[in-house]
CSV table of C-alpha atoms in Angstrom, one decimal:
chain,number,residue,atom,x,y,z
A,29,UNK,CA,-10.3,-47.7,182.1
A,30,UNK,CA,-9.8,-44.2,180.5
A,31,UNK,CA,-11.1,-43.6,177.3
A,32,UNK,CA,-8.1,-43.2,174.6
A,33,UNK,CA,-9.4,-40.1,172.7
A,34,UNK,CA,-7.2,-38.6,169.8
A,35,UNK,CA,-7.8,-35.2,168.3
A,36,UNK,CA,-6.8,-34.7,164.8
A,37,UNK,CA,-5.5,-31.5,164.0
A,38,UNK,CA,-3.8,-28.7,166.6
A,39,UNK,CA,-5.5,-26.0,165.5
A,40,UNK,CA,-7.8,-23.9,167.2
A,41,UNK,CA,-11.1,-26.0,167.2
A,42,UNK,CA,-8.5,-28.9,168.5
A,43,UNK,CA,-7.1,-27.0,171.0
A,44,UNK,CA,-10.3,-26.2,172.2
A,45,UNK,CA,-11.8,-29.4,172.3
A,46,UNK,CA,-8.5,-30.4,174.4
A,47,UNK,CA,-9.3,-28.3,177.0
A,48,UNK,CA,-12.8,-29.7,177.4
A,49,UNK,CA,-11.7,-33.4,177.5
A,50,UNK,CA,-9.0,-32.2,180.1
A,51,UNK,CA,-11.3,-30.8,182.2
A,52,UNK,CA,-13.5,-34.0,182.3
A,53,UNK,CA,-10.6,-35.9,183.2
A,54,UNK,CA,-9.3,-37.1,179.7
A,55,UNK,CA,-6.2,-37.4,178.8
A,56,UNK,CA,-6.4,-36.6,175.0
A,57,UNK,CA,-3.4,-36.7,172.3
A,58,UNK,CA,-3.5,-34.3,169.9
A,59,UNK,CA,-1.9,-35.3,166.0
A,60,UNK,CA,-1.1,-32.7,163.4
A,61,UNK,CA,0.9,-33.0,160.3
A,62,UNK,CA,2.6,-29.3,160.9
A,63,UNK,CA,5.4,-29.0,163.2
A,64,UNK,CA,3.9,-26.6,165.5
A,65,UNK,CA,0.1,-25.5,166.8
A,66,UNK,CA,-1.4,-23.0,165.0
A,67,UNK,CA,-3.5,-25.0,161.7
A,68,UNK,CA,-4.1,-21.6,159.8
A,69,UNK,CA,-3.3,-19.4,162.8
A,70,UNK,CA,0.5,-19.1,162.1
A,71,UNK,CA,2.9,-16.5,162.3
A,72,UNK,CA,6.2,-17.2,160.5
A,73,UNK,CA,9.7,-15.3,161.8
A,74,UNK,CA,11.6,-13.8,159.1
A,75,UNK,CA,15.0,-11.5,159.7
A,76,UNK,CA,13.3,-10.6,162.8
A,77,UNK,CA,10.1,-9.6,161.1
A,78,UNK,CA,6.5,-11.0,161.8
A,79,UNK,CA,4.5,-12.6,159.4
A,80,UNK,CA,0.9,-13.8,159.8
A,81,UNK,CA,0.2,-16.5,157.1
A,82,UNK,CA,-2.5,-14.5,155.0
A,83,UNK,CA,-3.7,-11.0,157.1
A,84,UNK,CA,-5.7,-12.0,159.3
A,85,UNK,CA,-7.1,-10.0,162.5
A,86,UNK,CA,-8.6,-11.1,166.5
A,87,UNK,CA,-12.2,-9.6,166.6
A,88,UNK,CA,-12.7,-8.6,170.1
A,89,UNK,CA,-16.3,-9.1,170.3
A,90,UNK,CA,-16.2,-12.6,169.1
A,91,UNK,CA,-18.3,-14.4,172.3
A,92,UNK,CA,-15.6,-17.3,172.1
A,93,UNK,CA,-12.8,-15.4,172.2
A,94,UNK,CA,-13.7,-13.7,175.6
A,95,UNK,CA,-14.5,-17.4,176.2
A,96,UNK,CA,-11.4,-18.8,175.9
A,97,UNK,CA,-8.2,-16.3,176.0
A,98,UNK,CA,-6.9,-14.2,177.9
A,99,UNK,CA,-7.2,-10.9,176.4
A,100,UNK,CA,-4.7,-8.8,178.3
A,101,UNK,CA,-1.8,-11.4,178.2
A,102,UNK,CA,-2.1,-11.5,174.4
A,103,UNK,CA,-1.1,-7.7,174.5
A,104,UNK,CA,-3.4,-7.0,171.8
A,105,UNK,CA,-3.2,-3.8,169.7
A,106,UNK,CA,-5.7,-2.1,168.4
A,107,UNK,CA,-6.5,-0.7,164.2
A,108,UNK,CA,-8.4,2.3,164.0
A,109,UNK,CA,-11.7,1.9,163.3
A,110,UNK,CA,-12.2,2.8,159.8
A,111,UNK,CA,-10.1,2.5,156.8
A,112,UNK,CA,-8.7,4.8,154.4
A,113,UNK,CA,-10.0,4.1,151.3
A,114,UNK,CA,-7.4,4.1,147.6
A,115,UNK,CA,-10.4,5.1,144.7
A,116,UNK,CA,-9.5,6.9,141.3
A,117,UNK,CA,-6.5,8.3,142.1
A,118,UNK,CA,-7.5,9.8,145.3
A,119,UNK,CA,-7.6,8.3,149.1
A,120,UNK,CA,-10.1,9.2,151.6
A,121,UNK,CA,-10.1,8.4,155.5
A,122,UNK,CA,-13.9,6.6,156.0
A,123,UNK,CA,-13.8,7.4,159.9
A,124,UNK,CA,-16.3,6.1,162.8
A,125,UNK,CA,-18.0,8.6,164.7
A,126,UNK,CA,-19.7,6.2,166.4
A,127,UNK,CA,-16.6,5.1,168.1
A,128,UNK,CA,-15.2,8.6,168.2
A,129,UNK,CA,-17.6,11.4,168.4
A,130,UNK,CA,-14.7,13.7,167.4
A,131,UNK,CA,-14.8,12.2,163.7
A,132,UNK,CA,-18.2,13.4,163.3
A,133,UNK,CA,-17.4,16.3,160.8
A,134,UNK,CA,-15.0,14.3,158.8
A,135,UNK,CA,-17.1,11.2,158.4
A,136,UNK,CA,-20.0,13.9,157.3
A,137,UNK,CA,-17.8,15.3,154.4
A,138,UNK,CA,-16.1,12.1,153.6
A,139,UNK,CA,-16.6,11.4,149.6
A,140,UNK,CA,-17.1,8.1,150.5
A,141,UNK,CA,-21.1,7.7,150.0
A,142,UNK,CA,-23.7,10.6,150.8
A,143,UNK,CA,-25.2,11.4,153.6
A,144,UNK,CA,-27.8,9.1,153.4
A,145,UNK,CA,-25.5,6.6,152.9
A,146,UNK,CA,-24.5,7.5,156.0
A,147,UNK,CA,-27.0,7.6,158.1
A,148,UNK,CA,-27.6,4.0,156.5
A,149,UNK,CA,-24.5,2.5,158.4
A,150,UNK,CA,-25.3,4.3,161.1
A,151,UNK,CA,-28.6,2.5,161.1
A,152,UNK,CA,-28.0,-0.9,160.4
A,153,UNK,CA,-25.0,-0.7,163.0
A,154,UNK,CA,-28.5,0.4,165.7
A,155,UNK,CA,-30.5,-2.6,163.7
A,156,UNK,CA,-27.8,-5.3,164.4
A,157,UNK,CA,-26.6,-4.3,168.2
A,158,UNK,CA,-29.9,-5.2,169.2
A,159,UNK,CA,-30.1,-8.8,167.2
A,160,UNK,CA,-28.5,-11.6,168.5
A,161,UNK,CA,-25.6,-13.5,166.8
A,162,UNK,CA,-28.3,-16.8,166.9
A,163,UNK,CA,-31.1,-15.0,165.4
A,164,UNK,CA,-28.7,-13.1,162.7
A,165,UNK,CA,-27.9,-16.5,161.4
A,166,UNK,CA,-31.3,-17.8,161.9
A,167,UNK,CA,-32.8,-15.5,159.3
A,168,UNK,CA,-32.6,-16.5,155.6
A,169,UNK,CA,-30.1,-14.8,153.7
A,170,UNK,CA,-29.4,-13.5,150.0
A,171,UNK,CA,-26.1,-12.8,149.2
A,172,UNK,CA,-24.6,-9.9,151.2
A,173,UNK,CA,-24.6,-7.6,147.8
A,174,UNK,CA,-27.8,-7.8,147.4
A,175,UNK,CA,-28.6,-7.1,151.0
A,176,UNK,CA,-26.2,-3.8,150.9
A,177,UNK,CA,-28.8,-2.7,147.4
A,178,UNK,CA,-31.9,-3.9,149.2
A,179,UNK,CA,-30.8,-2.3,152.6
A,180,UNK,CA,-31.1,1.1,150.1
A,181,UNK,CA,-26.8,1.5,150.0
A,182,UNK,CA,-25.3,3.5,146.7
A,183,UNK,CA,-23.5,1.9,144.2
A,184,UNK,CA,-20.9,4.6,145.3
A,185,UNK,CA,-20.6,3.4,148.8
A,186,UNK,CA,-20.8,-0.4,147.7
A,187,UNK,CA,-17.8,-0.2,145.3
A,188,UNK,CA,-15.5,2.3,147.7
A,189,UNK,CA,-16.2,0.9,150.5
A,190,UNK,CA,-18.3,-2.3,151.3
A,191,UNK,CA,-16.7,-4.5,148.2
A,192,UNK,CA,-12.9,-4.3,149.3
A,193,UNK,CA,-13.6,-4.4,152.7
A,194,UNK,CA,-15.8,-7.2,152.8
A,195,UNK,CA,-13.9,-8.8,150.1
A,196,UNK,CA,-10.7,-9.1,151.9
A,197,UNK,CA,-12.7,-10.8,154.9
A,198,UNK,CA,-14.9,-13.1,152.4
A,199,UNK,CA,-11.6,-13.8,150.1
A,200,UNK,CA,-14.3,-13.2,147.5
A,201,UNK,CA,-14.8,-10.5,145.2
A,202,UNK,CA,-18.6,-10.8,144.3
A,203,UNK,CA,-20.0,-10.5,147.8
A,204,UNK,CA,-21.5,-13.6,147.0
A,205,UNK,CA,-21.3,-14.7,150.7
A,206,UNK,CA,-24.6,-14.9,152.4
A,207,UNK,CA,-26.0,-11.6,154.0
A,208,UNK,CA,-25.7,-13.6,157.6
A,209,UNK,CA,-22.1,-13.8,157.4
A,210,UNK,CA,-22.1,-10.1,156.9
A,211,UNK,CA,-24.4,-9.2,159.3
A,212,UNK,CA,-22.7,-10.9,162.2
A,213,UNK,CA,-19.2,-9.7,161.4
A,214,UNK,CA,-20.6,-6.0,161.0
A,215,UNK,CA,-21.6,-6.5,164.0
A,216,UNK,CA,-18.7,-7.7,165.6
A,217,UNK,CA,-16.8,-4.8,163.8
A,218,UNK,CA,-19.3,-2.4,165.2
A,219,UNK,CA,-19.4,-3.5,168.8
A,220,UNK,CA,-15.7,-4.7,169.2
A,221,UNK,CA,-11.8,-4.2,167.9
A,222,UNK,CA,-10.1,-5.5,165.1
A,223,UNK,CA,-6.8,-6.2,166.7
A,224,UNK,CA,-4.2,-8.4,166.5
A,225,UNK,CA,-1.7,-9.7,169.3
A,226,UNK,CA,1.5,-7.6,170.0
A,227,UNK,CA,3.9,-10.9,168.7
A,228,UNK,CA,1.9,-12.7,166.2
A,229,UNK,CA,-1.7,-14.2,165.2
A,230,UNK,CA,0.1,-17.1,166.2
A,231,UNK,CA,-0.3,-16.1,169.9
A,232,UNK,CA,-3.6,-17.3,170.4
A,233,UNK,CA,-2.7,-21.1,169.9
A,234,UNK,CA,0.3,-21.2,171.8
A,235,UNK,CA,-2.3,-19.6,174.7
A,236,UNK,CA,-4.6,-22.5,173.8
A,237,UNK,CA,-1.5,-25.0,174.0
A,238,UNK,CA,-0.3,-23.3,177.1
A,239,UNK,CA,-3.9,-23.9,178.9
A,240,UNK,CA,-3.4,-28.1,178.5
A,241,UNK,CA,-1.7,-29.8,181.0
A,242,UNK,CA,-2.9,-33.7,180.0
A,243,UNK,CA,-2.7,-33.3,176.3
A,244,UNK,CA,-0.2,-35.2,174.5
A,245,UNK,CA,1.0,-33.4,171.0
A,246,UNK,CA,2.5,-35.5,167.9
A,247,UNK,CA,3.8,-33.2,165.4
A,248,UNK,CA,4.8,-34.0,161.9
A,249,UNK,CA,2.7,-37.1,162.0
A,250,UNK,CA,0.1,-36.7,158.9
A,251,UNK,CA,-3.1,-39.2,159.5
A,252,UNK,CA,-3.8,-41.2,155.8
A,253,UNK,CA,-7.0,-42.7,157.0
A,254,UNK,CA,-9.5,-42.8,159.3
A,255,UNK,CA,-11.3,-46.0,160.3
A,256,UNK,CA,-14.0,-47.1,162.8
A,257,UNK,CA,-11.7,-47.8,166.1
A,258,UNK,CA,-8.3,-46.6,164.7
A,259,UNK,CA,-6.2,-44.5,162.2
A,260,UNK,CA,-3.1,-45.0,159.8
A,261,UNK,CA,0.0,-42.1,159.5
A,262,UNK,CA,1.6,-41.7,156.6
A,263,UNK,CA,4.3,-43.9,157.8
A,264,UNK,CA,2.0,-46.8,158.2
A,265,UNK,CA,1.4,-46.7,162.3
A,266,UNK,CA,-1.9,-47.6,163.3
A,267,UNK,CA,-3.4,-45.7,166.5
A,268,UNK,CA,-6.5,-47.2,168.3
A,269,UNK,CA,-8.7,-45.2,169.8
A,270,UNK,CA,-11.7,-45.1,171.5
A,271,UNK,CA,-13.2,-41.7,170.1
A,272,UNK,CA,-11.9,-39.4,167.8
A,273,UNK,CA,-12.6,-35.7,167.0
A,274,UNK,CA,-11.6,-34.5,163.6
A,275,UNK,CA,-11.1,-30.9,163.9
A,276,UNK,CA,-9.1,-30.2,160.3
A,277,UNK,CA,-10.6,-31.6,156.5
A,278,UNK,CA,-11.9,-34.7,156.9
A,279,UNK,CA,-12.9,-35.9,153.1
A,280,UNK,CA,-9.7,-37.0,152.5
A,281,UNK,CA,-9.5,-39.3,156.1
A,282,UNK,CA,-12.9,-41.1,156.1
A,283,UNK,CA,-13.2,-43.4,153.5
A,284,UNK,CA,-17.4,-42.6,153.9
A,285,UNK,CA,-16.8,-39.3,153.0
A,286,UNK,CA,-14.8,-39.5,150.1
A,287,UNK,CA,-16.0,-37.4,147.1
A,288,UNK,CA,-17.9,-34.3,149.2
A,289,UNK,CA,-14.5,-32.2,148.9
A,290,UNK,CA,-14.6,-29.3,151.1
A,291,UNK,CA,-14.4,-26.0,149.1
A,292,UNK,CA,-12.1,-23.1,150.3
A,293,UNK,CA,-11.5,-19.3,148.9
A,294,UNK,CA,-8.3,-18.8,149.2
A,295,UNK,CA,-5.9,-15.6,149.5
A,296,UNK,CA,-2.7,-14.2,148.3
A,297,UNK,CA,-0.6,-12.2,150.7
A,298,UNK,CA,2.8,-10.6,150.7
A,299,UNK,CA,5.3,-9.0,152.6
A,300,UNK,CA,7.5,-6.2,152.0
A,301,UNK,CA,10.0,-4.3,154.3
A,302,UNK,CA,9.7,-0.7,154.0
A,303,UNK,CA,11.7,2.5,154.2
A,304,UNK,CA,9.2,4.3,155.7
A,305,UNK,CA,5.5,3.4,156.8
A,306,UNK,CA,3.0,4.6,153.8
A,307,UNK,CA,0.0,4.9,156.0
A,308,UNK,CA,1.5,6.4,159.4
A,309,UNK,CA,-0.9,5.1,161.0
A,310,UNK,CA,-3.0,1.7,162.4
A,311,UNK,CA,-5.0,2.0,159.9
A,312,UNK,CA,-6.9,-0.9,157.0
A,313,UNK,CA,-6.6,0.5,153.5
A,314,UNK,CA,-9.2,-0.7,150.9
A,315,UNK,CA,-8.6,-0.3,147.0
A,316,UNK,CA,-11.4,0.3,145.2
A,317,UNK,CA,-10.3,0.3,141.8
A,318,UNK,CA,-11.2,-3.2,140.2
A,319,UNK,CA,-7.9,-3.1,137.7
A,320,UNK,CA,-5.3,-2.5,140.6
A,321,UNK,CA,-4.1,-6.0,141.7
A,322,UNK,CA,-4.5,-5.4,145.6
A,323,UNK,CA,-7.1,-5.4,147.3
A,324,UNK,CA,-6.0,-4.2,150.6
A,325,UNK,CA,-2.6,-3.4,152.8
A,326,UNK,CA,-1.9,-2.3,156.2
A,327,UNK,CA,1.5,-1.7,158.2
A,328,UNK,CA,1.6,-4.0,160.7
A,329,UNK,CA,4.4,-2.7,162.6
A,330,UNK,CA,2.4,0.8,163.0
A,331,UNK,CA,-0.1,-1.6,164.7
A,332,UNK,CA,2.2,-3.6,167.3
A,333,UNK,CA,5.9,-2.2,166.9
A,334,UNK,CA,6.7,-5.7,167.1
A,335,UNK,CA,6.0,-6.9,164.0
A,336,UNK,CA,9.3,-5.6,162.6
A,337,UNK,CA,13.1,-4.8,163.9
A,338,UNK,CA,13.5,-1.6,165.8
A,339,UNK,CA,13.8,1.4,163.2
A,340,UNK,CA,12.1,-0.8,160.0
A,341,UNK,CA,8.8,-1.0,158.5
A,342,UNK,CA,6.8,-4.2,158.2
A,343,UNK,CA,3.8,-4.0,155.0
A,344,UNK,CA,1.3,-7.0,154.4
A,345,UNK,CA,-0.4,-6.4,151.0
A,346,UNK,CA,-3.5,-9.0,150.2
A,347,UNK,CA,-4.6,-9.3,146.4
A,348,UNK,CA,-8.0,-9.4,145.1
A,349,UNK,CA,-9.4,-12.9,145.3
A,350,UNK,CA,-8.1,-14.9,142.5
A,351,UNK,CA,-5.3,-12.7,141.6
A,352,UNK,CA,-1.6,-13.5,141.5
A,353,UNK,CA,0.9,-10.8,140.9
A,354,UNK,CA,4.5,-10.7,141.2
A,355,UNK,CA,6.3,-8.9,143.9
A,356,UNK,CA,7.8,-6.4,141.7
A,357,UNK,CA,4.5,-5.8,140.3
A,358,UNK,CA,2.7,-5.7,143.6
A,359,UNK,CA,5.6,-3.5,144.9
A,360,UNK,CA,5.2,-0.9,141.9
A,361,UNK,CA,1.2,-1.1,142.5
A,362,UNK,CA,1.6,0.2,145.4
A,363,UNK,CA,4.1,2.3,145.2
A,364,UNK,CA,1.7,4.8,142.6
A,365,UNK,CA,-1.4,3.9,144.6
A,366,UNK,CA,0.3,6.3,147.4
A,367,UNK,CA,2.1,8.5,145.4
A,368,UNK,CA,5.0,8.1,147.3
A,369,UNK,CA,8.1,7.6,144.1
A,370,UNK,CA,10.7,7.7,147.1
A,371,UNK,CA,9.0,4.5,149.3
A,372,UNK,CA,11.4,1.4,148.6
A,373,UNK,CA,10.3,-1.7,149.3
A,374,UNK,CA,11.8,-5.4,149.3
A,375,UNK,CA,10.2,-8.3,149.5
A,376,UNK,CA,10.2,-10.8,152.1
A,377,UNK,CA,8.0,-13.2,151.7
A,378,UNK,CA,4.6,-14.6,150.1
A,379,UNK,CA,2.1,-16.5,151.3
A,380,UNK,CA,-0.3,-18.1,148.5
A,381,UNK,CA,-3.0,-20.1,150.7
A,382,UNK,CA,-5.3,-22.1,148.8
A,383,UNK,CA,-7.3,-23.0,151.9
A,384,UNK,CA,-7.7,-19.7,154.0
A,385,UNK,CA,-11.0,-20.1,154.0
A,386,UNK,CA,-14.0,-22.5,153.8
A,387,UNK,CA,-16.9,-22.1,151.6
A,388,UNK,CA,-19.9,-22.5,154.0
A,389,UNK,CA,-23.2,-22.9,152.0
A,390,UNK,CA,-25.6,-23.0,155.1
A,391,UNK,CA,-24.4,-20.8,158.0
A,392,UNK,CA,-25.6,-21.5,161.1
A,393,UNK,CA,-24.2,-19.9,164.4
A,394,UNK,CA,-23.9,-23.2,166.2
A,395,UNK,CA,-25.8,-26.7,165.4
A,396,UNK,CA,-27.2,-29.3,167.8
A,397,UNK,CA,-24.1,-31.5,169.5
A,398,UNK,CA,-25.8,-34.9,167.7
A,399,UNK,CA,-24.8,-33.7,164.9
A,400,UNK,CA,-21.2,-33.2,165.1
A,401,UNK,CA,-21.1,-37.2,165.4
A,402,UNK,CA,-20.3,-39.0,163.0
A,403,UNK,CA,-20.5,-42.2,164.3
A,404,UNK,CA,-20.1,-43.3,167.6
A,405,UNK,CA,-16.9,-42.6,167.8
A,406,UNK,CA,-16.0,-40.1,165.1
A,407,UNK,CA,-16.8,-36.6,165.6
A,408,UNK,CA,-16.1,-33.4,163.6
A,409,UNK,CA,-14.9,-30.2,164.7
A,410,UNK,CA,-14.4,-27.2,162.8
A,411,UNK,CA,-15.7,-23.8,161.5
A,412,UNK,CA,-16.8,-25.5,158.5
A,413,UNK,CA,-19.2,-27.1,160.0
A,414,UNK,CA,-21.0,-23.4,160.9
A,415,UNK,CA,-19.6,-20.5,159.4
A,416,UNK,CA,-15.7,-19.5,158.7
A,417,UNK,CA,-14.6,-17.7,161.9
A,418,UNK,CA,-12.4,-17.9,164.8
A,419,UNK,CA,-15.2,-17.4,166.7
A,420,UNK,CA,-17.5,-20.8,165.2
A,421,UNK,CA,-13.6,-23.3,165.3
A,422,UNK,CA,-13.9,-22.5,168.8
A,423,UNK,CA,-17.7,-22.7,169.6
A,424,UNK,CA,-17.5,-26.2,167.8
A,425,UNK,CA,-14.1,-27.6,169.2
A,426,UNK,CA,-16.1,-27.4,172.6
A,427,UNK,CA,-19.5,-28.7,171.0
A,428,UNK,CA,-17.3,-31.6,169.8
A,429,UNK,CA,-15.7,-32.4,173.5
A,430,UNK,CA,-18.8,-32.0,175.0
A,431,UNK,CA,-20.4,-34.8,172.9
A,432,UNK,CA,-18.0,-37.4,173.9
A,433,UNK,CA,-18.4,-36.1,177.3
A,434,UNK,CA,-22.0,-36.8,177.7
């Protein structure tokens, strides 16, 4: 007789570990308590806009994510390598000749750091193409701030540059995050894209969903409790199983894990439509200056047309980490920070996401499969378990499956 497997939670590590069990015959059913696919891959429809919960980005390079999608039928579009960087009152373009030799001059007589700041990047970029994603994570690891000073980087550079950029990614401000983490997503910036798909972040789960063909999805049914052979809903329904995989928090679920509460950062994001694009291009910008409420913005719809009605103007603007502003704050923010008195913008929507992120205190690229068991018939999934990226949900959806497959 079959094995009854359930899956809790439809987001990316679940998906993945789907597929597997599908492909060794299972016939898995998959519970979330959202509506949809997705967990904190979403993209919301508003007015015919876009909107990604939190800004969030598809790394090309990620090993998993060659894996697993298929790149060209996500359309993806591409940002610009670089950013342009909002510091004092001035803004800079911080350009990568490495991608385009063109950019050369301009990255030379960029303010943003000296030359031998420079020439730093452009070294540590050589250091890290030649180490492994295994042995990056591997190697014990200070916090990335005091990597960046050790590595020989300028105050200059680190404030301009390194602090909002990485601090949007970490949701952090202090670049407390271990120097691993960086290192493996400077290199994944380095070698790959930063791109996001033409309708949505969202697109990569319904591509996961799409892929299942045995899987069984129950929506709006939240799991209260998890138990040795079965679970409770919400509602009171029990569900037997023979093996689960818990690939979303699972403190709350198992009554032996009660008390080690998962730690997040979380992010505050908003939308505005806009009269007019204040970049003009696929570009990230990065605000340096530690008293102006945001942290970062881009223009989506310059990035995938898309994102927005024909003729309108889609901006996502992400705070600094545990900042909360209101839109008409935000809107005037940013407004002055491009010097632009005749850009009108209305707010759409905000997203204030408590959990965008998990706190991760030993990274690791990927763990032996023994010990993403639980018991014998509880296993975990998600990036929690190695380090907070699309790339580890999927790497350990699959570790998961392939433990109840052996």
């Amino acid at each position: 007789m079959e094995k009854k497997i359930i899956i809790v939670g439809a987001g990316v590590a679940g998906l993945v570990a789907a597929r597997h069990c599908e492909e060794a015959g299972f016939h898995p059913t998959i519970i979330d308590a959202e509506e949809r696919v997705g967990g904190r891959v979403k993209t919301d429809q508003l007015e015919g806009f876009l909107l990604d919960r939190g800004f969030q980005v598809l790394l090309t390079e990620y090993q998993e994510v060659q894996r697993y999608l298929d790149i060209p039928a996500l359309n993806l579009q591409r940002f610009q390598p670089g950013a342009v960087i909002f510091s004092a009152g001035r803004s800079f373009q911080f350009k990568d000749p490495l991608r385009d030799p063109r950019q050369l001059w301009s990255a030379l007589v960029s303010p943003i750091g000296s030359l031998v700041d420079k020439f730093r990047v452009w070294r540590l970029a050589q250091k890290l193409k030649n180490t492994s994603p295994e042995k990056i994570f591997a190697q014990n690891s200070a916090s990335t701030l005091i990597f960046l000073q050790k590595f020989g980087f300028s105050s200059r550079i680190i404030e301009q540059f390194f602090r909002p950029f990485f601090a949007g990614i970490f949701l952090e401000n202090e670049l407390s995050t271990p120097a691993s983490m960086f290192r493996f997503v400077f290199k994944m910036f380095g070698q790959g894209y930063a791109a996001i798909p033409a309708k949505g972040m969202e697109e990569v789960c319904k591509q996961l969903k799409a892929a299942l063909t045995k899987t069984t999805f129950r929506f709006n049914t939240r799991v209260s409790q998890i138990l040795e052979d079965h679970l409770l809903t919400s509602s009171g329904e029990r569900l037997d199983f023979d093996t689960i995989i818990v690939a979303t928090a699972s403190e709350a679920l198992i009554p032996g894990l009660q008390g080690q509460k998962q730690a997040y950062h979380g992010t505050y994001n908003l939308y505005f439509s806009a009269n007019f694009s204040p970049l003009q291009a696929p570009l990230i910008a990065l605000v340096a200056d530690a008293d102006n409420p945001i942290n970062s913005f881009c223009v989506p719809s310059d990035v995938s047309a898309d994102y927005a009605p024909a003729g309108q103007t889609l901006v996502s603007v992400t705070l600094k980490a545990n900042t909360m502003a209101s839109p008409a704050t935000v809107a005037a923010a940013l407004v002055t920070l491009v010097k632009r008195p005749d850009l009108e913008l209305t707010h759409l929507a905000s997203y204030h996401i408590p959990q965008a992120l998990p706190i991760v205190e030993a990274l690791r690229y990927d763990i032996p499969s023994t010990q993403y068991a639980l018991t014998d018939r509880i296993i975990l999934a998600g990036d929690q378990l190695l380090n907070p990226s699309l790339d580890a949900a999927m790497r350990s959806g699959r570790s998961a499956a392939n433990l109840l497959i052996w």
